[in-house]
Amino acid sequence: QKEVEQDPGPLSVPEGAIVSLNCTYSNSAFQYFMWYRQYSRKGPELLMYTYSSGNKEDGRFTAQVDKSSKYISLFIRDSQPSDSATYLCAMGRSNYQLIWGAGTKLIIKP
Amino acid sequence: DAGITQSPRHKVTETGTPVTLRCHQTENHRYMYWYRQDPGHGLRLIHYSYGVKDTDKGEVSDGYSVSRSKTEDFLLTLESATSSQTSVYFCAISESQLAASYNEQFFGPGTRLTVL
């Protein structure tokens, strides 16, 4: 079993919909939780970062961490075609390497 | 965009040949990483460097070696390429120690390697 599980999709939704992307993990020691966005044929770029539990909001994006359930989510409100990309979760703990999810491909239909 | 370049951007080679990929940064970041990305596996760390001549293995280091003789350059070498090493390779850089604190990794554009 992988340490981090992420549904590869693709997830296809109409423009304007609320999108929910999720990752589950098995290692309760993880402290740092990140979401990266990767456009086709580009390198990933950091979208959201959360330390420990709780929510973090940045514009149309909200990241949630539920450590009791070992579950993290990324919500995108008012989704736009420009949000079409692959979203990768990543998580880690002090002095250890980041562990990455496989990525979810998101398609926003105009 | 962070100043990270990778060369070559695309390469096709044959099984058994040596291949070297180059990552060059202009940000003077201490840490540099090589990842491979394959469908269904996400990003997997191959090797990383925490300073000039200081390197360590990652999750999937077998068949790969690295060198860092200057802060700005990190080389990944496949001594004898195999078809299983067909992948997209990404270089990344960061200022601080991985996962010791808030630590954003900045990624290069990637190199598509095909081993026939």
Tab-separated table of C-alpha atoms in Angstrom:
chain	number	residue	atom	x	y	z
A	1	GLN	CA	0.000	0.000	0.000
A	2	LYS	CA	1.286	3.428	-0.928
A	3	GLU	CA	1.849	5.965	1.834
A	4	VAL	CA	-0.214	8.510	-0.087
A	5	GLU	CA	-3.228	7.595	-2.208
A	6	GLN	CA	-4.742	9.915	-4.784
A	7	ASP	CA	-7.359	9.117	-7.393
A	8	PRO	CA	-5.790	9.748	-10.827
A	9	GLY	CA	-9.084	10.752	-12.442
A	10	PRO	CA	-9.675	12.300	-14.852
A	11	LEU	CA	-12.242	14.414	-13.072
A	12	SER	CA	-14.375	16.379	-15.523
A	13	VAL	CA	-16.701	19.148	-14.299
A	14	PRO	CA	-18.512	22.095	-15.922
A	15	GLU	CA	-17.166	25.617	-15.596
A	16	GLY	CA	-18.331	27.303	-12.397
A	17	ALA	CA	-18.655	24.085	-10.398
A	18	ILE	CA	-17.048	23.481	-7.040
A	19	VAL	CA	-14.245	20.950	-7.319
A	20	SER	CA	-13.101	18.668	-4.532
A	21	LEU	CA	-9.752	16.904	-4.784
A	22	ASN	CA	-8.579	14.511	-2.110
A	23	CYS	CA	-5.676	12.478	-0.802
A	24	THR	CA	-5.488	9.898	1.937
A	25	TYR	CA	-2.348	8.887	3.751
A	26	SER	CA	-1.208	6.262	6.188
A	27	ASN	CA	1.669	7.885	8.096
A	28	SER	CA	0.362	9.775	11.125
A	29	ALA	CA	3.749	11.517	11.496
A	30	PHE	CA	3.196	13.767	8.478
A	31	GLN	CA	3.142	17.418	9.490
A	32	TYR	CA	3.331	19.362	6.232
A	33	PHE	CA	0.704	19.127	3.526
A	34	MET	CA	0.984	20.720	0.116
A	35	TRP	CA	-0.911	20.932	-3.117
A	36	TYR	CA	0.945	21.448	-6.363
A	37	ARG	CA	-0.599	22.227	-9.729
A	38	GLN	CA	0.969	20.912	-12.916
A	39	TYR	CA	-0.036	22.046	-16.358
A	40	SER	CA	0.571	19.736	-19.287
A	41	ARG	CA	4.258	19.392	-20.162
A	42	LYS	CA	5.288	21.758	-17.355
A	43	GLY	CA	6.865	21.326	-13.937
A	44	PRO	CA	4.672	21.366	-10.805
A	45	GLU	CA	4.172	24.635	-8.947
A	46	LEU	CA	3.143	25.106	-5.322
A	47	LEU	CA	-0.511	26.060	-4.923
A	48	MET	CA	-1.296	25.646	-1.226
A	49	TYR	CA	0.626	24.746	1.918
A	50	THR	CA	-0.775	23.738	5.310
A	51	TYR	CA	1.025	22.857	8.494
A	52	SER	CA	-0.707	20.322	10.739
A	53	SER	CA	-4.515	20.358	10.813
A	54	GLY	CA	-7.020	22.959	9.781
A	55	ASN	CA	-8.091	24.988	6.819
A	56	LYS	CA	-6.329	27.504	4.659
A	57	GLU	CA	-7.974	29.728	2.078
A	58	ASP	CA	-6.430	31.620	-0.817
A	59	GLY	CA	-8.848	33.203	-3.241
A	60	ARG	CA	-10.894	30.471	-4.878
A	61	PHE	CA	-8.802	27.715	-3.290
A	62	THR	CA	-9.266	26.112	0.128
A	63	ALA	CA	-7.029	23.412	1.573
A	64	GLN	CA	-8.247	21.234	4.430
A	65	VAL	CA	-6.333	18.778	6.575
A	66	ASP	CA	-8.050	16.229	8.804
A	67	LYS	CA	-5.281	14.426	10.652
A	68	SER	CA	-7.683	12.249	12.623
A	69	SER	CA	-8.943	10.745	9.368
A	70	LYS	CA	-5.594	11.049	7.542
A	71	TYR	CA	-7.352	12.904	4.756
A	72	ILE	CA	-6.583	16.129	2.952
A	73	SER	CA	-8.695	18.050	0.465
A	74	LEU	CA	-8.384	20.887	-1.995
A	75	PHE	CA	-11.540	22.775	-2.938
A	76	ILE	CA	-11.762	25.022	-5.976
A	77	ARG	CA	-14.701	27.405	-6.133
A	78	ASP	CA	-16.067	28.904	-9.350
A	79	SER	CA	-13.829	26.630	-11.401
A	80	GLN	CA	-12.423	28.015	-14.646
A	81	PRO	CA	-11.091	26.287	-17.775
A	82	SER	CA	-7.667	27.639	-16.778
A	83	ASP	CA	-7.851	25.403	-13.681
A	84	SER	CA	-7.583	22.358	-15.945
A	85	ALA	CA	-4.374	20.684	-14.843
A	86	THR	CA	-3.058	17.810	-12.767
A	87	TYR	CA	-3.147	18.419	-9.030
A	88	LEU	CA	-0.566	16.651	-6.889
A	89	CYS	CA	-0.679	16.361	-3.140
A	90	ALA	CA	2.574	16.095	-1.220
A	91	MET	CA	3.263	15.650	2.446
A	92	GLY	CA	6.202	15.277	4.746
A	93	ARG	CA	7.740	15.513	8.171
A	94	SER	CA	10.895	16.989	9.612
A	95	ASN	CA	14.127	15.615	8.197
A	96	TYR	CA	12.393	13.293	5.776
A	97	GLN	CA	11.667	13.599	2.091
A	98	LEU	CA	8.326	14.658	0.722
A	99	ILE	CA	5.973	11.875	-0.310
A	100	TRP	CA	3.877	12.590	-3.370
A	101	GLY	CA	0.489	11.433	-4.530
A	102	ALA	CA	0.099	10.211	-8.097
A	103	GLY	CA	-1.863	13.311	-9.106
A	104	THR	CA	-5.486	13.894	-10.180
A	105	LYS	CA	-6.135	15.157	-13.687
A	106	LEU	CA	-8.839	17.844	-13.622
A	107	ILE	CA	-10.746	18.986	-16.698
A	108	ILE	CA	-13.008	22.043	-16.535
A	109	LYS	CA	-15.450	22.102	-19.436
A	110	PRO	CA	-16.469	25.559	-20.748
B	1	ASP	CA	9.532	31.743	-12.650
B	2	ALA	CA	12.432	30.422	-10.633
B	3	GLY	CA	15.577	30.325	-12.739
B	4	ILE	CA	15.840	26.610	-13.405
B	5	THR	CA	16.737	25.120	-16.746
B	6	GLN	CA	17.090	21.511	-17.766
B	7	SER	CA	18.946	20.117	-20.734
B	8	PRO	CA	18.249	18.395	-22.951
B	9	ARG	CA	14.477	18.813	-22.951
B	10	HIS	CA	13.949	15.698	-25.023
B	11	LYS	CA	16.198	12.738	-25.625
B	12	VAL	CA	15.837	9.374	-27.315
B	13	THR	CA	18.566	6.869	-26.656
B	14	GLU	CA	19.210	3.153	-26.896
B	15	THR	CA	19.440	0.569	-24.159
B	16	GLY	CA	22.905	0.314	-22.692
B	17	THR	CA	24.094	3.799	-23.573
B	18	PRO	CA	25.114	6.348	-20.922
B	19	VAL	CA	22.951	9.441	-20.546
B	20	THR	CA	23.552	12.634	-18.586
B	21	LEU	CA	20.863	15.164	-17.783
B	22	ARG	CA	21.758	18.620	-16.570
B	23	CYS	CA	19.966	20.958	-14.196
B	24	HIS	CA	21.115	24.558	-13.912
B	25	GLN	CA	19.811	27.132	-11.426
B	26	THR	CA	20.408	30.838	-11.057
B	27	GLU	CA	18.733	31.174	-7.627
B	28	ASN	CA	21.726	30.112	-5.504
B	29	HIS	CA	19.494	27.639	-3.615
B	30	ARG	CA	21.309	25.124	-1.486
B	31	TYR	CA	19.124	22.083	-2.132
B	32	MET	CA	18.630	20.417	-5.501
B	33	TYR	CA	16.618	17.310	-6.359
B	34	TRP	CA	16.085	14.914	-9.214
B	35	TYR	CA	12.655	13.292	-9.573
B	36	ARG	CA	11.133	11.006	-12.134
B	37	GLN	CA	7.441	11.140	-12.979
B	38	ASP	CA	5.561	8.154	-14.333
B	39	PRO	CA	1.834	7.559	-14.784
B	40	GLY	CA	0.293	6.134	-11.635
B	41	HIS	CA	3.357	6.853	-9.522
B	42	GLY	CA	3.502	10.601	-9.223
B	43	LEU	CA	6.874	12.096	-8.431
B	44	ARG	CA	9.559	9.822	-7.032
B	45	LEU	CA	12.810	11.154	-5.662
B	46	ILE	CA	15.956	9.753	-7.287
B	47	HIS	CA	18.757	11.694	-5.600
B	48	TYR	CA	19.153	15.033	-3.916
B	49	SER	CA	21.956	17.377	-2.962
B	50	TYR	CA	22.322	19.553	0.107
B	51	GLY	CA	25.464	21.326	-1.026
B	52	VAL	CA	28.425	21.166	-3.376
B	53	LYS	CA	29.694	17.589	-3.447
B	54	ASP	CA	27.037	16.583	-0.862
B	55	THR	CA	24.459	14.185	-2.224
B	56	ASP	CA	22.187	11.433	-0.943
B	57	LYS	CA	19.932	8.744	-2.334
B	58	GLY	CA	16.212	8.979	-2.711
B	59	GLU	CA	13.480	6.407	-3.108
B	60	VAL	CA	14.465	5.117	-6.569
B	61	SER	CA	18.229	5.627	-6.861
B	62	ASP	CA	19.248	2.281	-8.387
B	63	GLY	CA	20.760	2.766	-11.845
B	64	TYR	CA	21.341	6.491	-11.325
B	65	SER	CA	24.252	8.577	-10.105
B	66	VAL	CA	24.556	12.308	-9.521
B	67	SER	CA	27.226	14.937	-9.173
B	68	ARG	CA	27.291	18.524	-7.983
B	69	SER	CA	30.588	20.312	-8.489
B	70	LYS	CA	29.082	23.821	-8.432
B	71	THR	CA	26.134	25.307	-6.557
B	72	GLU	CA	24.290	26.000	-9.781
B	73	ASP	CA	24.652	22.637	-11.527
B	74	PHE	CA	23.287	19.191	-10.635
B	75	LEU	CA	23.903	16.336	-13.063
B	76	LEU	CA	21.973	13.077	-13.258
B	77	THR	CA	23.682	10.167	-15.017
B	78	LEU	CA	22.211	6.905	-16.207
B	79	GLU	CA	25.327	4.778	-16.556
B	80	SER	CA	23.661	2.207	-18.804
B	81	ALA	CA	20.142	3.217	-19.752
B	82	THR	CA	17.323	0.655	-19.626
B	83	SER	CA	13.784	0.825	-20.998
B	84	SER	CA	12.454	1.045	-17.428
B	85	GLN	CA	14.167	4.435	-17.165
B	86	THR	CA	11.941	5.894	-19.865
B	87	SER	CA	10.276	8.712	-17.970
B	88	VAL	CA	9.950	12.436	-17.489
B	89	TYR	CA	12.719	13.765	-15.255
B	90	PHE	CA	12.270	16.894	-13.176
B	91	CYS	CA	14.866	18.889	-11.339
B	92	ALA	CA	13.779	20.926	-8.321
B	93	ILE	CA	15.446	23.391	-5.994
B	94	SER	CA	14.692	24.728	-2.530
B	95	GLU	CA	16.256	27.108	-0.057
B	96	SER	CA	15.699	25.190	3.155
B	97	GLN	CA	16.027	21.630	4.304
B	98	LEU	CA	13.358	19.390	2.922
B	99	ALA	CA	10.398	19.122	5.280
B	100	ALA	CA	12.263	20.685	8.231
B	101	SER	CA	10.212	23.788	7.815
B	102	TYR	CA	8.051	25.457	5.230
B	103	ASN	CA	9.926	24.493	2.159
B	104	GLU	CA	8.728	25.291	-1.333
B	105	GLN	CA	10.324	23.316	-4.090
B	106	PHE	CA	10.616	25.035	-7.453
B	107	PHE	CA	10.620	22.773	-10.462
B	108	GLY	CA	12.309	22.927	-13.817
B	109	PRO	CA	10.473	22.283	-17.117
B	110	GLY	CA	11.395	18.596	-17.257
B	111	THR	CA	13.285	16.300	-19.622
B	112	ARG	CA	11.462	13.623	-21.584
B	113	LEU	CA	13.717	10.602	-21.913
B	114	THR	CA	12.895	7.621	-24.072
B	115	VAL	CA	15.090	4.537	-23.922
B	116	LEU	CA	14.521	2.174	-26.848
